[in-house]
Amino acid sequence: MANMPRGIYHSALRGNAVRSDHGKTLSSVPNFMIKMHERNKQPGLKPGIAAGMLLSYDLPIHVGKDGKPISRFLASRGRNFHQVFIALIHEVNIQPSEWHHSLLLPHSWAGFMERAYHAIIQGRQAELEMQLKHGKEELEQVQYKQFTAWLWVRDMLTDAVKGASKESPVVKGNCLLALTGLAVAVAKHEKELSSDIEEQFDTEPDFLPTKHWLSMVIDTLLSIVDSHYFPKGRIFPWFYQKSYSGENTASAIARSCAATSLSLLVPVFIVSYKERVEEVLNLLIAMLPGKPNADESQAVQIHMSLALGMFISRLCEEKVSDVADKQMNLLLMKSLEALEDCCFDTSLEYNTGCILGVGLVLSLMSHSNLTDSEAHISTSLRKLCKYLDDAEDQSRTLQEILAYTIACVCVSAFSTRIVEATEAEDVMDKLQKLTEMNQQTPGFALALGSLVHGLSICGHGKADVLSNKLFPAWMKTVLAEGAPTMQRLAAVNGLVSLVGSESTMIQLKSEAIQSSHFQSKLNEVIRTLTQVWLNLLTLL
């Protein structure tokens, strides 16, 4: 300590400590997105910038010389988060045909809502501290308000969702995703509270108990997913619209978002509502393509099957099979079987959601202890590869989804030694040829980049070689201003997946990601895309 420079502790707290090049480049992204959001005057760019804000928005916490956060800055930070929350509900676009967006959006909203929830709680508590300091409130009253700040913020954000939910179907969809993300953050926060402190105050007269509030969120989502669902208790009734027959129904976008957001609540189901897991799975199975309860809307059919895959995969991720009884394991396998039946049924018109869903489940299943899962994953991967081989006459979207699904499953299977290096190499060759023959197809580049990245960090030597070949080639295409737009867009997708954009879908953890070689590639991609974006803005 004696040899350390003076003031280094406070500098570190302020975020001014010397960072690595990686830290500086990556940490510049949120601030860059904020500037773009504030300066943008082009309506066409708003949805893309809003999506970037949803993924990255955060603000630093300013601390004083005593090392403690400064109250007025905390209060301001909370207000800024609240304002951005309202803006994003209106600006984030939802396009049901964009399958990759459908995959990312629930997790993106969950991440943002957790950051926003905690920032606004801190802001509320800081405001109360300042009121106490200036003699505006009694000590006991402030203590009660500080303890209940997490419930006060919950209800304030719920009211904000209510206010926005009367607007367009897209805004309604964002409201549902935001409400579910809020529910996850609230449940997590309550779990971390000390029961000793909780007993000091009686919050029930002023605030609905968390268990009841969470039940309302769950019943609201299930009522929107299935209009014939009979809720167990009260629901939030804001998301409905009158149909031609006079019934209260929800839009296709609202039903799609409600379905895919259910997977976010899996940790809540496991802890507090385990008996309802089967109910959710059966409801989603009944709405799969080809089933009697399947919706007429193409988008809804696709999202119901994707939602089922997301829900099962999240159950696998939470290791429910390790702690659950035999009945739960049988239920998971039965649900996967129903999803796979739709996935491989080529007579079904709208089964792309089933394919994606199966990919998510198999990827997470690789890391679980489900009986006979290894043989099942290996067989299913080969079936998916054959499906892609036979899909030449099918739609390009179907082929992109198959390629992406194969990439996710192959990486997970290779990382757990279910698939050997030679088989993984065969899959890599297949996707490389497909990408080279279709250089203006973003989904193929995304799949190839994901596969090469995943195999490379798991120690596949030939994937490492291909990564070093693809990186400069895609970089060159991105920078070539005369190249076709779709080709440049495909190269962007390839580049970002090559540096790990899809890691959350595959659940990979590897020390290789921390290597200086990998980090320098990531930095180069961030700097290049930032520069390309700024160059494009000068042309508008």
Coordinates of C-alpha atoms in Angstrom, one line a residue:
M1 CA 0.0 0.0 0.0
A2 CA 2.9 2.4 0.9
N3 CA 4.3 2.1 -2.6
M4 CA 0.9 2.9 -4.3
P5 CA 0.4 6.4 -5.8
R6 CA -1.6 8.8 -3.7
G7 CA -5.3 8.9 -4.3
I8 CA -5.5 5.7 -6.4
Y9 CA -8.4 4.4 -4.3
H10 CA -10.6 7.3 -5.1
S11 CA -9.5 7.4 -8.7
A12 CA -10.5 3.8 -9.0
L13 CA -13.9 4.5 -7.5
R14 CA -14.5 7.3 -9.9
G15 CA -13.8 4.9 -12.8
N16 CA -10.6 6.8 -13.7
A17 CA -8.2 4.0 -12.9
V18 CA -6.0 3.0 -15.8
R19 CA -7.9 0.5 -17.9
S20 CA -6.7 -1.9 -20.5
D21 CA -7.3 -1.0 -24.2
H22 CA -10.1 -3.6 -24.1
G23 CA -11.8 -1.9 -21.2
K24 CA -11.6 1.5 -22.7
T25 CA -12.9 0.4 -26.1
L26 CA -15.8 -1.6 -24.7
S27 CA -16.7 1.0 -22.1
S28 CA -17.0 3.7 -24.8
V29 CA -20.0 1.9 -26.4
P30 CA -22.7 3.1 -23.9
N31 CA -21.6 6.7 -24.1
F32 CA -21.4 6.5 -27.9
M33 CA -24.9 5.2 -28.1
I34 CA -26.2 7.9 -25.7
K35 CA -24.6 10.6 -28.0
M36 CA -26.1 9.0 -31.1
H37 CA -29.6 8.8 -29.4
E38 CA -29.4 12.5 -28.4
R39 CA -28.1 13.8 -31.7
N40 CA -30.1 11.7 -34.1
K41 CA -32.6 13.6 -36.3
Q42 CA -33.3 10.7 -38.8
P43 CA -36.5 8.8 -38.0
G44 CA -35.3 5.8 -40.0
L45 CA -32.3 5.4 -37.6
K46 CA -34.3 5.6 -34.4
P47 CA -35.2 1.9 -34.0
G48 CA -31.6 0.8 -34.5
I49 CA -30.2 3.3 -32.1
A50 CA -33.0 2.4 -29.6
A51 CA -32.0 -1.3 -29.8
G52 CA -28.4 -0.3 -29.1
M53 CA -29.5 1.8 -26.1
L54 CA -31.6 -1.1 -24.8
L55 CA -28.5 -3.4 -24.8
S56 CA -25.9 -1.0 -23.5
Y57 CA -27.5 2.0 -21.7
D58 CA -25.9 2.6 -18.3
L59 CA -24.5 5.6 -16.4
P60 CA -21.5 5.9 -14.1
I61 CA -22.0 6.4 -10.3
H62 CA -20.1 9.6 -9.2
V63 CA -18.5 9.4 -5.8
G64 CA -17.1 12.1 -3.5
K65 CA -13.7 12.3 -1.8
D66 CA -15.0 10.1 1.0
G67 CA -15.6 7.3 -1.5
K68 CA -19.4 7.4 -1.1
P69 CA -21.8 8.0 -4.0
I70 CA -23.0 11.7 -4.3
S71 CA -26.7 11.8 -3.5
R72 CA -27.7 14.5 -6.1
F73 CA -25.9 12.5 -8.9
L74 CA -27.6 9.3 -7.8
A75 CA -31.0 11.1 -7.9
S76 CA -30.2 12.5 -11.4
R77 CA -29.1 9.1 -12.6
G78 CA -32.4 7.5 -11.5
R79 CA -34.4 10.2 -13.3
N80 CA -32.3 9.7 -16.5
F81 CA -33.0 6.0 -16.4
H82 CA -36.7 6.6 -16.0
Q83 CA -36.7 9.0 -19.0
V84 CA -34.8 6.6 -21.2
F85 CA -37.1 3.7 -20.1
I86 CA -40.2 5.7 -21.4
A87 CA -38.4 6.6 -24.6
L88 CA -37.3 3.0 -25.4
I89 CA -40.8 1.6 -24.8
H90 CA -41.9 3.9 -27.8
E91 CA -38.7 3.6 -29.9
V92 CA -37.6 0.0 -29.9
N93 CA -39.0 -1.7 -33.0
I94 CA -40.6 -5.1 -33.0
Q95 CA -40.7 -6.9 -36.3
P96 CA -42.2 -10.4 -36.0
S97 CA -40.5 -11.5 -39.2
E98 CA -37.0 -10.6 -37.8
W99 CA -36.2 -14.0 -36.1
H100 CA -32.9 -12.9 -34.6
H101 CA -34.5 -9.9 -33.0
S102 CA -37.2 -12.1 -31.5
L103 CA -34.5 -14.2 -29.9
L104 CA -32.6 -11.3 -28.4
L105 CA -35.4 -8.9 -27.4
P106 CA -36.7 -10.6 -24.2
H107 CA -33.2 -10.9 -22.7
S108 CA -32.3 -7.3 -23.9
W109 CA -35.4 -5.9 -22.0
A110 CA -34.6 -8.1 -18.9
G111 CA -31.1 -6.7 -18.8
F112 CA -32.2 -3.1 -19.2
M113 CA -35.0 -3.4 -16.6
E114 CA -32.6 -4.8 -14.0
R115 CA -30.2 -1.9 -14.5
A116 CA -33.1 0.7 -14.6
Y117 CA -34.8 -0.8 -11.5
H118 CA -31.7 -0.7 -9.3
A119 CA -30.7 2.8 -10.6
I120 CA -34.2 4.2 -9.9
I121 CA -34.2 2.6 -6.4
Q122 CA -30.8 4.2 -5.6
G123 CA -32.1 7.5 -7.0
R124 CA -35.3 7.3 -4.8
Q125 CA -33.2 6.6 -1.7
A126 CA -30.8 9.4 -2.5
E127 CA -33.7 11.9 -2.8
L128 CA -35.1 10.7 0.5
E129 CA -31.7 11.2 2.2
M130 CA -31.5 14.8 0.8
Q131 CA -35.0 15.5 2.1
L132 CA -34.0 14.2 5.6
K133 CA -30.8 16.3 5.5
H134 CA -32.8 19.5 4.7
G135 CA -35.4 18.7 7.4
K136 CA -38.3 18.1 5.0
E137 CA -39.2 14.7 6.4
E138 CA -39.2 12.9 9.9
L139 CA -36.5 10.2 10.4
E140 CA -39.1 7.4 10.9
Q141 CA -41.0 8.4 7.8
V142 CA -37.8 8.5 5.7
Q143 CA -36.7 5.1 7.0
Y144 CA -40.0 3.5 6.0
K145 CA -39.9 5.2 2.6
Q146 CA -36.3 4.0 2.1
F147 CA -37.2 0.4 3.0
T148 CA -40.2 0.4 0.7
A149 CA -38.3 2.2 -2.2
W150 CA -38.1 -1.1 -4.1
L151 CA -41.9 -1.5 -4.0
W152 CA -42.5 2.2 -4.7
V153 CA -40.2 2.0 -7.8
R154 CA -42.0 -1.3 -8.8
D155 CA -45.4 0.5 -8.8
M156 CA -44.1 3.6 -10.4
L157 CA -42.6 1.6 -13.4
T158 CA -45.8 -0.5 -13.5
D159 CA -47.8 2.8 -13.9
A160 CA -45.5 3.9 -16.6
V161 CA -46.2 0.7 -18.5
K162 CA -49.9 1.2 -18.0
G163 CA -49.7 4.7 -19.4
A164 CA -47.9 3.5 -22.6
S165 CA -49.9 0.3 -23.1
K166 CA -52.8 2.1 -24.7
E167 CA -50.7 2.9 -27.8
S168 CA -49.6 0.9 -30.9
P169 CA -49.2 -2.9 -30.9
V170 CA -45.4 -2.4 -31.0
V171 CA -45.5 -0.2 -27.9
K172 CA -47.8 -2.8 -26.2
G173 CA -45.3 -5.5 -27.1
N174 CA -42.4 -3.5 -25.5
C175 CA -44.6 -2.9 -22.5
L176 CA -45.1 -6.6 -21.9
L177 CA -41.4 -7.4 -22.3
A178 CA -40.6 -4.5 -19.9
L179 CA -43.2 -5.6 -17.4
T180 CA -41.8 -9.1 -17.4
G181 CA -38.2 -7.9 -17.1
L182 CA -39.4 -5.7 -14.1
A183 CA -41.0 -8.8 -12.5
V184 CA -37.7 -10.7 -12.8
A185 CA -35.7 -7.8 -11.2
V186 CA -38.3 -7.4 -8.4
A187 CA -38.3 -11.1 -7.5
K188 CA -34.5 -11.1 -7.5
H189 CA -34.3 -8.0 -5.3
E190 CA -36.8 -9.5 -2.8
K191 CA -34.8 -12.6 -2.5
E192 CA -31.7 -10.6 -1.5
L193 CA -33.5 -8.6 1.2
S194 CA -32.8 -9.5 4.8
S195 CA -35.8 -11.1 6.5
D196 CA -34.8 -9.3 9.8
I197 CA -35.2 -5.8 8.1
E198 CA -38.5 -7.0 6.4
E199 CA -40.1 -7.7 9.8
Q200 CA -39.5 -4.1 11.0
F201 CA -42.1 -2.6 8.7
D202 CA -45.7 -3.6 7.6
T203 CA -45.8 -2.7 3.9
E204 CA -49.1 -4.4 3.1
P205 CA -51.5 -1.4 3.6
D206 CA -49.5 0.6 1.0
F207 CA -48.1 -2.0 -1.4
L208 CA -49.4 -5.2 -2.9
P209 CA -47.3 -8.2 -1.6
T210 CA -44.7 -9.3 -4.2
K211 CA -46.2 -12.8 -4.5
H212 CA -49.6 -11.4 -5.5
W213 CA -48.0 -8.8 -7.9
L214 CA -45.9 -11.6 -9.6
S215 CA -49.1 -13.8 -9.9
M216 CA -50.8 -10.9 -11.7
V217 CA -47.9 -10.6 -14.2
I218 CA -47.9 -14.4 -14.8
D219 CA -51.7 -14.5 -15.3
T220 CA -51.7 -11.4 -17.5
L221 CA -49.1 -13.0 -19.8
L222 CA -51.0 -16.4 -20.0
S223 CA -54.3 -14.6 -20.6
I224 CA -52.7 -12.8 -23.5
V225 CA -51.0 -15.9 -24.9
D226 CA -54.3 -17.8 -24.9
S227 CA -57.6 -15.9 -24.9
H228 CA -59.4 -18.9 -23.4
Y229 CA -57.1 -19.1 -20.4
F230 CA -58.9 -18.6 -17.1
P231 CA -56.6 -16.6 -14.7
K232 CA -56.2 -17.6 -11.1
G233 CA -56.7 -14.1 -9.9
R234 CA -56.5 -10.4 -11.0
I235 CA -54.6 -9.4 -14.1
F236 CA -53.4 -6.2 -15.7
P237 CA -56.2 -5.5 -18.2
W238 CA -54.4 -2.8 -20.3
F239 CA -53.2 -4.9 -23.3
Y240 CA -56.5 -5.9 -24.9
Q241 CA -58.3 -4.5 -27.9
K242 CA -61.9 -5.1 -29.1
S243 CA -62.1 -7.6 -31.9
Y244 CA -64.8 -7.4 -34.7
S245 CA -66.9 -9.8 -32.7
G246 CA -66.7 -7.6 -29.6
E247 CA -64.4 -9.8 -27.7
N248 CA -61.3 -8.6 -25.8
T249 CA -58.3 -9.9 -27.7
A250 CA -54.6 -8.9 -27.9
S251 CA -52.7 -8.1 -31.1
A252 CA -50.5 -10.7 -32.7
I253 CA -47.4 -8.7 -31.6
A254 CA -48.7 -8.6 -28.0
R255 CA -49.4 -12.4 -28.0
S256 CA -45.9 -13.1 -29.5
C257 CA -44.1 -10.9 -26.9
A258 CA -46.1 -12.3 -24.0
A259 CA -45.2 -15.9 -25.1
T260 CA -41.5 -15.3 -25.5
S261 CA -41.3 -13.3 -22.3
L262 CA -42.5 -16.3 -20.2
S263 CA -39.0 -17.8 -20.4
L264 CA -37.6 -14.9 -18.4
L265 CA -39.8 -15.9 -15.5
V266 CA -38.5 -19.5 -15.2
P267 CA -36.4 -18.7 -12.1
V268 CA -39.6 -17.2 -10.5
F269 CA -41.6 -20.3 -11.5
I270 CA -39.0 -22.7 -10.0
V271 CA -38.8 -20.8 -6.6
S272 CA -42.5 -19.8 -6.1
Y273 CA -44.8 -21.5 -8.7
K274 CA -43.2 -24.8 -9.6
E275 CA -46.7 -26.4 -9.8
R276 CA -47.5 -24.0 -12.8
V277 CA -44.5 -25.1 -15.0
E278 CA -46.5 -28.0 -16.4
E279 CA -49.5 -25.6 -17.1
V280 CA -47.3 -23.2 -19.1
L281 CA -45.6 -26.0 -21.1
N282 CA -49.0 -27.6 -21.9
L283 CA -50.5 -24.3 -23.0
L284 CA -47.6 -23.6 -25.4
I285 CA -47.6 -27.2 -26.7
A286 CA -51.3 -26.9 -27.5
M287 CA -50.6 -23.8 -29.6
L288 CA -47.8 -25.3 -31.8
P289 CA -48.2 -25.3 -35.6
G290 CA -50.5 -28.1 -36.7
K291 CA -52.2 -28.4 -33.3
P292 CA -56.0 -27.7 -33.0
N293 CA -55.3 -24.6 -30.9
A294 CA -52.7 -23.1 -33.3
D295 CA -53.4 -19.5 -34.0
E296 CA -54.3 -18.3 -37.5
S297 CA -51.5 -15.7 -37.5
Q298 CA -48.2 -16.9 -39.0
A299 CA -46.2 -14.7 -36.5
V300 CA -48.1 -16.0 -33.5
Q301 CA -47.5 -19.7 -34.6
I302 CA -43.8 -19.0 -35.0
H303 CA -43.5 -17.2 -31.7
M304 CA -45.5 -19.8 -29.7
S305 CA -43.1 -22.6 -30.8
L306 CA -40.0 -20.3 -30.2
A307 CA -41.5 -19.5 -26.7
L308 CA -41.8 -23.2 -25.9
G309 CA -38.1 -23.8 -26.9
M310 CA -37.0 -20.7 -24.8
F311 CA -39.0 -21.9 -21.8
I312 CA -37.6 -25.5 -21.9
S313 CA -34.0 -24.3 -22.5
R314 CA -34.3 -21.9 -19.6
L315 CA -35.5 -24.8 -17.4
C316 CA -32.4 -26.7 -18.6
E317 CA -30.2 -23.7 -17.9
E318 CA -31.5 -23.4 -14.3
K319 CA -30.6 -27.1 -13.9
V320 CA -34.1 -28.0 -12.9
S321 CA -33.5 -31.6 -14.0
D322 CA -30.7 -31.9 -11.4
V323 CA -33.0 -31.1 -8.5
A324 CA -36.5 -32.0 -9.7
D325 CA -38.3 -35.3 -9.5
K326 CA -38.6 -37.9 -12.2
Q327 CA -41.9 -36.4 -13.3
M328 CA -40.3 -33.1 -14.2
N329 CA -37.7 -34.8 -16.3
L330 CA -40.3 -36.7 -18.1
L331 CA -42.3 -33.5 -18.7
L332 CA -39.2 -31.8 -20.2
M333 CA -38.6 -34.7 -22.6
K334 CA -42.3 -34.9 -23.5
S335 CA -42.3 -31.1 -24.3
L336 CA -39.0 -31.4 -26.3
E337 CA -40.5 -34.3 -28.3
A338 CA -43.6 -32.3 -29.2
L339 CA -41.3 -29.4 -30.3
E340 CA -39.1 -31.7 -32.4
D341 CA -42.1 -33.4 -34.0
C342 CA -43.0 -29.9 -35.4
C343 CA -39.4 -29.0 -36.2
F344 CA -38.9 -32.0 -38.5
D345 CA -42.4 -32.1 -40.0
T346 CA -41.7 -30.6 -43.4
S347 CA -45.4 -30.5 -44.2
L348 CA -45.9 -27.6 -41.7
E349 CA -45.8 -24.2 -43.2
Y350 CA -44.7 -22.1 -40.2
N351 CA -42.3 -24.3 -38.3
T352 CA -39.2 -21.9 -38.2
G353 CA -39.9 -21.1 -34.6
C354 CA -39.8 -24.8 -33.8
I355 CA -36.4 -25.1 -35.4
L356 CA -35.0 -22.2 -33.4
G357 CA -36.6 -23.5 -30.2
V358 CA -35.1 -27.0 -30.7
G359 CA -31.7 -25.4 -31.2
L360 CA -32.0 -23.5 -28.0
V361 CA -33.0 -26.6 -26.0
L362 CA -30.4 -28.9 -27.4
S363 CA -27.7 -26.2 -26.8
L364 CA -28.6 -26.0 -23.1
M365 CA -29.3 -29.7 -22.8
S366 CA -25.7 -30.4 -23.6
H367 CA -24.8 -29.0 -20.2
S368 CA -27.6 -30.8 -18.3
N369 CA -27.9 -34.3 -16.7
L370 CA -31.0 -35.4 -18.5
T371 CA -31.2 -39.1 -19.2
D372 CA -29.9 -40.2 -22.6
S373 CA -29.4 -36.5 -23.6
E374 CA -26.0 -37.1 -25.3
A375 CA -27.3 -39.6 -27.8
H376 CA -30.4 -37.5 -28.4
I377 CA -28.3 -34.3 -29.1
S378 CA -26.0 -36.2 -31.5
T379 CA -28.9 -37.7 -33.4
S380 CA -30.8 -34.4 -33.6
L381 CA -27.7 -32.5 -34.9
R382 CA -27.4 -35.0 -37.8
K383 CA -31.1 -34.7 -38.5
L384 CA -30.8 -30.9 -38.6
C385 CA -27.8 -31.1 -41.0
K386 CA -29.8 -33.4 -43.3
Y387 CA -32.7 -31.0 -43.1
L388 CA -30.4 -28.1 -44.3
D389 CA -29.0 -30.3 -47.1
D390 CA -32.6 -31.0 -48.3
A391 CA -33.8 -27.4 -48.0
E392 CA -32.3 -25.9 -51.2
D393 CA -35.8 -25.3 -52.6
Q394 CA -37.1 -23.9 -49.3
S395 CA -37.2 -20.2 -48.3
R396 CA -34.0 -18.4 -47.5
T397 CA -35.3 -17.6 -44.0
L398 CA -35.8 -21.3 -43.2
Q399 CA -32.2 -22.0 -44.4
E400 CA -30.7 -19.2 -42.3
I401 CA -32.6 -20.4 -39.2
L402 CA -31.4 -24.0 -39.8
A403 CA -27.8 -22.8 -40.3
Y404 CA -28.0 -20.8 -37.1
T405 CA -29.6 -23.6 -35.1
I406 CA -27.0 -26.1 -36.3
A407 CA -24.2 -23.7 -35.3
C408 CA -25.5 -23.3 -31.7
V409 CA -26.1 -27.0 -31.2
C410 CA -22.7 -28.0 -32.7
V411 CA -20.7 -25.6 -30.5
S412 CA -22.4 -26.8 -27.3
A413 CA -22.1 -30.4 -28.3
F414 CA -18.4 -30.0 -29.1
S415 CA -17.7 -28.1 -25.9
T416 CA -19.1 -31.1 -23.9
R417 CA -17.4 -33.7 -26.1
I418 CA -20.7 -35.1 -27.4
V419 CA -19.4 -34.3 -30.9
E420 CA -15.9 -35.1 -32.1
A421 CA -13.6 -32.6 -33.8
T422 CA -14.0 -34.2 -37.2
E423 CA -17.8 -34.0 -37.2
A424 CA -17.6 -30.4 -36.0
E425 CA -15.2 -29.7 -38.9
D426 CA -17.7 -31.2 -41.4
V427 CA -20.4 -28.8 -40.1
M428 CA -18.0 -25.9 -40.3
D429 CA -17.2 -26.8 -44.0
K430 CA -20.9 -27.0 -44.8
L431 CA -21.7 -23.6 -43.4
Q432 CA -18.5 -22.0 -44.9
K433 CA -19.6 -23.2 -48.4
L434 CA -23.1 -22.0 -47.8
T435 CA -21.9 -18.5 -46.7
E436 CA -19.4 -18.2 -49.7
M437 CA -22.2 -19.1 -52.2
N438 CA -24.6 -16.6 -50.6
Q439 CA -22.5 -13.6 -49.6
Q440 CA -25.5 -11.3 -49.3
T441 CA -27.3 -13.5 -46.7
P442 CA -26.7 -12.1 -43.2
G443 CA -28.1 -15.2 -41.4
F444 CA -25.5 -17.5 -43.0
A445 CA -22.6 -15.2 -42.0
L446 CA -24.1 -15.0 -38.5
A447 CA -24.2 -18.8 -38.2
L448 CA -20.7 -19.3 -39.6
G449 CA -19.2 -16.7 -37.3
S450 CA -21.0 -18.1 -34.3
L451 CA -19.8 -21.6 -35.1
V452 CA -16.2 -20.6 -35.8
H453 CA -16.0 -18.5 -32.6
G454 CA -17.5 -21.2 -30.4
L455 CA -15.3 -24.0 -31.8
S456 CA -12.2 -21.8 -31.7
I457 CA -12.5 -20.9 -28.0
C458 CA -13.2 -24.6 -27.2
G459 CA -9.8 -25.5 -28.7
H460 CA -10.7 -26.6 -32.3
G461 CA -7.5 -25.8 -34.2
K462 CA -9.1 -25.7 -37.7
A463 CA -11.7 -23.3 -36.4
D464 CA -8.9 -21.0 -35.2
V465 CA -7.3 -21.0 -38.7
L466 CA -10.7 -20.3 -40.4
S467 CA -11.3 -17.4 -37.9
N468 CA -8.1 -15.8 -38.8
K469 CA -9.1 -16.1 -42.5
L470 CA -12.6 -14.8 -42.1
F471 CA -11.8 -11.8 -39.9
P472 CA -9.8 -9.8 -42.4
A473 CA -12.1 -10.8 -45.3
W474 CA -15.2 -9.6 -43.6
M475 CA -13.5 -6.5 -42.3
K476 CA -12.5 -5.6 -45.8
T477 CA -16.1 -6.1 -47.0
V478 CA -17.5 -3.9 -44.2
L479 CA -15.0 -1.1 -45.1
A480 CA -15.7 -1.4 -48.9
E481 CA -18.1 1.5 -49.5
G482 CA -18.7 0.4 -53.0
A483 CA -19.8 -3.2 -52.1
P484 CA -23.5 -4.1 -52.1
T485 CA -25.3 -3.1 -48.9
M486 CA -26.6 -6.6 -48.2
Q487 CA -23.1 -8.0 -48.6
R488 CA -21.7 -5.4 -46.1
L489 CA -24.6 -6.2 -43.7
A490 CA -23.8 -9.9 -43.9
A491 CA -20.1 -9.2 -43.2
V492 CA -21.2 -7.1 -40.1
N493 CA -23.2 -10.1 -38.9
G494 CA -20.3 -12.4 -39.5
L495 CA -17.8 -10.1 -37.7
V496 CA -19.8 -9.5 -34.6
S497 CA -20.6 -13.2 -34.2
L498 CA -16.9 -14.0 -34.8
V499 CA -16.1 -12.0 -31.6
G500 CA -18.9 -13.6 -29.5
S501 CA -22.1 -11.8 -30.0
E502 CA -24.1 -15.0 -29.8
S503 CA -22.3 -16.5 -26.7
T504 CA -25.4 -16.0 -24.6
M505 CA -27.4 -18.3 -26.9
I506 CA -24.8 -21.0 -26.6
Q507 CA -23.9 -20.5 -22.9
L508 CA -20.1 -20.8 -23.4
K509 CA -17.7 -20.0 -20.7
S510 CA -14.0 -20.1 -21.7
E511 CA -10.8 -18.4 -20.6
A512 CA -9.9 -18.0 -24.3
I513 CA -12.3 -15.0 -24.4
Q514 CA -10.0 -13.2 -22.0
S515 CA -6.9 -13.7 -24.2
S516 CA -5.2 -10.5 -25.6
H517 CA -5.5 -11.9 -29.2
F518 CA -9.3 -12.2 -28.8
Q519 CA -9.7 -8.9 -27.1
S520 CA -7.7 -7.0 -29.8
K521 CA -10.1 -8.5 -32.4
L522 CA -13.1 -7.4 -30.4
N523 CA -11.6 -3.9 -30.1
E524 CA -11.0 -3.7 -33.8
V525 CA -14.6 -4.7 -34.6
I526 CA -16.0 -2.0 -32.2
R527 CA -13.7 0.7 -33.6
T528 CA -14.5 -0.2 -37.2
L529 CA -18.2 -0.4 -36.8
T530 CA -18.2 2.9 -34.9
Q531 CA -16.3 4.6 -37.8
V532 CA -18.5 3.0 -40.5
W533 CA -21.6 4.4 -38.6
L534 CA -20.1 7.9 -38.4
N535 CA -19.2 7.8 -42.1
L536 CA -22.8 6.8 -42.9
L537 CA -24.2 9.7 -40.9
T538 CA -22.2 12.2 -42.9
L539 CA -23.9 10.9 -46.1
L540 CA -27.4 11.4 -44.7

